[in-house]
Short mmCIF file of C-alpha atoms in Angstrom, two decimals:
data_model
loop_
_atom_site.label_atom_id
_atom_site.label_comp_id
_atom_site.label_asym_id
_atom_site.label_seq_id
_atom_site.Cartn_x
_atom_site.Cartn_y
_atom_site.Cartn_z
CA UNK X 308 -0.05 -0.08 0.14
CA UNK X 309 1.20 3.47 -0.78
CA UNK X 310 1.90 5.76 2.18
CA UNK X 311 1.95 9.25 2.32
CA UNK X 312 3.95 11.79 4.87
CA UNK X 313 2.75 15.20 5.06
CA UNK X 314 4.99 18.15 6.59
CA UNK X 315 4.43 20.22 8.59
CA UNK X 316 1.90 19.19 10.80
CA UNK X 317 0.95 22.80 11.61
CA UNK X 318 2.06 26.13 10.68
CA UNK X 319 1.55 29.76 11.62
CA UNK X 320 1.13 32.52 9.31
CA UNK X 321 0.07 35.90 8.60
CA UNK X 322 -2.24 37.30 5.71
CA UNK X 323 -0.08 37.95 2.93
CA UNK X 324 2.33 35.43 3.21
CA UNK X 325 3.29 32.93 1.24
CA UNK X 326 3.22 29.01 2.40
CA UNK X 327 4.17 25.91 1.36
CA UNK X 328 3.32 22.48 2.31
CA UNK X 329 5.04 19.19 1.47
CA UNK X 330 3.84 15.62 0.83
CA UNK X 331 6.05 12.64 0.32
CA UNK X 332 4.93 9.44 -1.13
CA UNK X 333 6.38 5.84 -0.09
CA UNK X 334 6.78 4.78 -3.46
CA UNK X 335 6.65 6.64 -7.01
CA UNK X 336 2.83 7.48 -7.92
CA UNK X 337 3.93 9.95 -10.89
CA UNK X 338 1.22 12.56 -10.83
CA UNK X 339 -1.38 10.95 -9.08
CA UNK X 340 -1.84 13.54 -6.00
CA UNK X 341 -4.68 15.67 -4.97
CA UNK X 342 -4.97 18.32 -2.53
CA UNK X 343 -7.85 19.28 -0.29
CA UNK X 344 -8.66 21.98 2.00
CA UNK X 345 -10.82 21.41 5.04
CA UNK X 346 -12.65 23.61 7.67
CA UNK X 347 -14.15 22.31 10.64
CA UNK X 348 -17.97 21.33 10.36
CA UNK X 349 -17.86 21.51 6.53
CA UNK X 350 -16.70 18.89 3.72
CA UNK X 351 -13.48 18.73 2.61
CA UNK X 352 -12.76 20.82 -0.87
CA UNK X 353 -10.60 19.54 -3.69
CA UNK X 354 -8.10 22.51 -4.25
CA UNK X 355 -5.58 20.65 -6.81
CA UNK X 356 -5.65 17.22 -8.54
CA UNK X 357 -3.18 15.28 -10.55
CA UNK X 358 -0.54 17.25 -8.66
CA UNK X 359 -0.70 20.80 -10.49
CA UNK X 360 -4.36 20.99 -11.67
CA UNK X 361 -6.38 23.62 -10.40
CA UNK X 362 -9.75 22.65 -9.70
CA UNK X 363 -12.38 24.68 -11.22
CA UNK X 364 -13.31 27.76 -9.00
CA UNK X 365 -10.20 27.41 -6.88
CA UNK X 366 -8.34 30.84 -6.63
CA UNK X 367 -5.12 31.18 -8.83
CA UNK X 368 -3.22 31.63 -5.58
CA UNK X 369 -3.11 28.06 -4.72
CA UNK X 370 -0.60 25.94 -6.97
CA UNK X 371 0.68 22.36 -6.65
CA UNK X 372 3.81 20.93 -8.20
CA UNK X 373 5.77 17.60 -7.70
CA UNK X 374 5.83 14.16 -9.67
CA UNK X 375 7.11 10.64 -8.38
CA UNK X 376 7.39 10.86 -4.54
CA UNK X 377 7.65 14.44 -3.64
CA UNK X 378 5.12 17.12 -4.14
CA UNK X 379 4.23 20.58 -2.72
CA UNK X 380 0.95 22.72 -2.16
CA UNK X 381 1.95 26.63 -2.24
CA UNK X 382 -0.56 29.44 -1.35
CA UNK X 383 1.10 32.37 -2.95
CA UNK X 384 -0.35 34.88 -0.49
CA UNK X 385 -2.60 33.88 2.17
CA UNK X 386 -6.14 35.20 2.56
CA UNK X 387 -7.95 35.19 5.77
CA UNK X 388 -10.61 32.61 4.56
CA UNK X 389 -7.34 30.21 3.85
CA UNK X 390 -6.93 29.38 7.59
CA UNK X 391 -7.91 25.86 7.38
CA UNK X 392 -6.29 22.10 7.50
CA UNK X 393 -4.89 20.96 4.27
CA UNK X 394 -4.05 17.50 3.31
CA UNK X 395 -2.79 15.41 0.42
CA UNK X 396 -4.24 12.18 -1.28
CA UNK X 397 -2.41 9.92 -3.64
CA UNK X 398 -4.53 8.45 -6.14
CA UNK X 399 -2.62 6.39 -8.03
CA UNK X 400 -4.25 3.01 -6.84
CA UNK X 401 -6.62 1.91 -4.01
CA UNK X 402 -6.61 1.86 -0.96
CA UNK X 403 -6.10 5.48 -0.86
CA UNK X 404 -4.13 7.01 1.85
CA UNK X 405 -4.67 10.61 2.99
CA UNK X 406 -1.88 12.75 4.57
CA UNK X 407 -1.95 13.53 8.21
CA UNK X 408 -2.92 17.08 7.66
CA UNK X 409 -1.30 20.39 8.09
CA UNK X 410 -3.13 22.71 10.08
CA UNK X 411 -2.62 26.33 8.81
CA UNK X 412 -3.20 28.85 11.80
CA UNK X 413 -2.96 32.87 11.88
CA UNK X 414 -0.15 34.07 13.42
CA UNK B 1442 -26.44 21.39 -8.77
CA UNK B 1443 -24.80 18.19 -8.12
CA UNK B 1444 -25.07 17.44 -4.56
CA UNK B 1445 -24.66 14.18 -2.30
CA UNK B 1446 -26.86 14.01 0.50
CA UNK B 1447 -26.12 11.84 3.31
CA UNK B 1448 -28.52 10.37 5.80
CA UNK B 1449 -28.50 7.86 8.62
CA UNK B 1450 -28.40 7.32 12.69
CA UNK B 1451 -25.92 9.30 14.59
CA UNK B 1452 -25.79 6.90 17.43
CA UNK B 1453 -24.90 3.25 16.79
CA UNK B 1454 -24.87 0.71 20.06
CA UNK B 1455 -21.59 -1.43 20.16
CA UNK B 1456 -21.57 -4.79 18.11
CA UNK B 1457 -24.28 -3.35 15.90
CA UNK B 1458 -24.33 -2.11 12.14
CA UNK B 1459 -23.87 1.06 11.04
CA UNK B 1460 -25.74 1.89 8.06
CA UNK B 1461 -25.73 5.45 6.09
CA UNK B 1462 -27.10 6.35 2.57
CA UNK B 1463 -25.90 9.00 0.42
CA UNK B 1464 -28.27 10.34 -2.29
CA UNK B 1465 -27.06 11.76 -5.43
CA UNK B 1466 -28.48 14.70 -7.55
CA UNK B 1467 -27.67 16.05 -10.90
CA UNK B 1468 -25.18 12.95 -11.52
CA UNK B 1469 -25.45 8.97 -11.79
CA UNK B 1470 -24.36 6.22 -9.68
CA UNK B 1471 -24.03 4.22 -12.89
CA UNK B 1472 -21.88 6.53 -14.69
CA UNK B 1473 -19.22 4.69 -16.19
CA UNK B 1474 -16.18 7.10 -15.21
CA UNK B 1475 -17.03 8.02 -11.56
CA UNK B 1476 -16.65 6.14 -8.34
CA UNK B 1477 -18.62 6.43 -5.27
CA UNK B 1478 -16.44 6.26 -1.86
CA UNK B 1479 -17.02 6.38 1.97
CA UNK B 1480 -14.38 8.10 3.95
CA UNK B 1481 -14.05 8.54 7.60
CA UNK B 1482 -12.15 10.80 9.79
CA UNK B 1483 -11.68 10.65 13.73
CA UNK B 1484 -9.03 12.24 15.80
CA UNK B 1485 -7.07 9.26 16.39
CA UNK B 1486 -7.01 8.07 12.99
CA UNK B 1487 -7.26 11.05 10.74
CA UNK B 1488 -9.01 10.79 7.44
CA UNK B 1489 -9.54 7.04 6.41
CA UNK B 1490 -10.51 5.78 3.11
CA UNK B 1491 -13.32 2.91 3.87
CA UNK B 1492 -14.10 1.68 0.16
CA UNK B 1493 -16.06 2.37 -3.09
CA UNK B 1494 -18.34 0.94 -5.67
CA UNK B 1495 -18.35 1.78 -9.30
CA UNK B 1496 -19.71 0.76 -12.46
CA UNK B 1497 -17.67 -0.45 -15.60
CA UNK B 1498 -20.33 -2.59 -17.63
CA UNK B 1499 -20.69 -4.48 -14.29
CA UNK B 1500 -20.53 -3.31 -10.52
CA UNK B 1501 -17.20 -3.33 -8.73
CA UNK B 1502 -16.03 -2.73 -4.96
CA UNK B 1503 -12.63 -1.97 -3.34
CA UNK B 1504 -12.31 -1.90 0.47
CA UNK B 1505 -9.99 -1.24 2.86
CA UNK B 1506 -8.05 -4.12 4.47
CA UNK B 1507 -8.78 -2.49 7.90
CA UNK B 1508 -12.63 -3.06 7.47
CA UNK B 1509 -12.79 -5.41 4.68
CA UNK B 1510 -14.48 -8.11 6.74
CA UNK B 1511 -17.34 -5.71 8.00
CA UNK B 1512 -17.74 -3.56 5.20
CA UNK B 1513 -20.51 -3.29 2.28
CA UNK B 1514 -21.08 -0.58 0.13
CA UNK B 1515 -23.99 -1.20 -2.28
CA UNK B 1516 -25.33 0.81 -5.28
CA UNK B 1517 -29.02 1.42 -5.57
CA UNK B 1518 -29.75 2.41 -9.01
CA UNK B 1519 -33.66 2.83 -8.62
CA UNK B 1520 -33.22 5.62 -5.90
CA UNK B 1521 -29.63 6.88 -7.63
CA UNK B 1522 -28.09 6.62 -4.33
CA UNK B 1523 -25.33 4.19 -2.47
CA UNK B 1524 -25.00 3.00 0.87
CA UNK B 1525 -22.38 1.90 3.56
CA UNK B 1526 -23.09 -1.19 6.17
CA UNK B 1527 -20.42 -1.49 8.58
CA UNK B 1528 -21.04 -4.50 10.81
CA UNK B 1529 -19.85 -5.17 14.37
CA UNK B 1530 -18.98 -1.80 15.32
CA UNK B 1531 -17.02 -0.75 18.58
CA UNK B 1532 -16.21 2.53 19.66
CA UNK B 1533 -13.06 2.74 17.50
CA UNK B 1534 -15.64 3.29 14.70
CA UNK B 1535 -16.92 6.59 16.39
CA UNK B 1536 -15.75 9.06 13.07
CA UNK B 1537 -17.17 11.60 11.05
CA UNK B 1538 -18.41 9.62 7.76
CA UNK B 1539 -18.15 11.28 4.42
CA UNK B 1540 -19.39 9.91 0.84
CA UNK B 1541 -17.64 11.33 -1.94
CA UNK B 1542 -17.72 11.08 -5.99
CA UNK B 1543 -14.62 10.24 -7.37
CA UNK B 1544 -14.16 11.60 -10.99
CA UNK B 1545 -11.19 11.54 -13.26
CA UNK B 1546 -7.59 11.27 -11.95
CA UNK B 1547 -9.14 9.65 -8.87
CA UNK B 1548 -10.08 13.12 -7.64
CA UNK B 1549 -12.63 13.56 -4.97
CA UNK B 1550 -14.41 16.46 -6.36
CA UNK B 1551 -17.53 16.15 -4.41
CA UNK B 1552 -18.35 15.28 -0.74
CA UNK B 1553 -21.43 14.86 1.23
CA UNK B 1554 -21.97 16.93 4.53
CA UNK B 1555 -20.69 14.48 6.66
CA UNK B 1556 -22.50 12.40 9.35
CA UNK B 1557 -21.07 12.14 12.90
CA UNK B 1558 -21.88 8.65 14.07
CA UNK B 1559 -21.12 7.71 17.46
CA UNK B 1560 -20.81 4.00 18.86
CA UNK B 1561 -21.72 3.50 22.33
CA UNK B 1562 -24.20 2.08 24.41
#
């Protein structure tokens, strides 16, 4: 089974900051990685699919990169509504795994 | 507008069966290039994929090894929905359960609202 390690587990940042979250897969998954945003009491929201493709309706300040085993999610200029938990999901093959999550908090 | 609407009890007794339903509007459970997943989240286990059902000329299921002996995910084409049954539950099955649509590239692009299920006597 594919395992995934996400870092950091938490991050403090200010509005306007650029932040990067990383995800490492236990084996090569080509570009089969998705990123989600999750706010308390709400359903997770797809941000990026296939490593670097912006889901429709997602602001362009979100971007993804990487292939093989190492991936990054970047938020270019944090907005107040971006403070949430982010997690990655390799989608190469089932069983699907999820990263442990990165909680992005206001500094 | 495409939506997934979850329903089912929020409290289940230990050793009993957890049953949830996910009703689909604006899409079809039988669509040939989609899959329909159940995922849960708990503080101790984080996000955990449970399984999925999908139609590719016939119906298929994939299940997580951790629940494989206890889980059934069934489509209901007459009602355009799919269901989760988890048998012999314990307090460790307490979690928020989500249904989700899987589209191209394995992306989970649509989620239900989530159902907190507590296993307690």
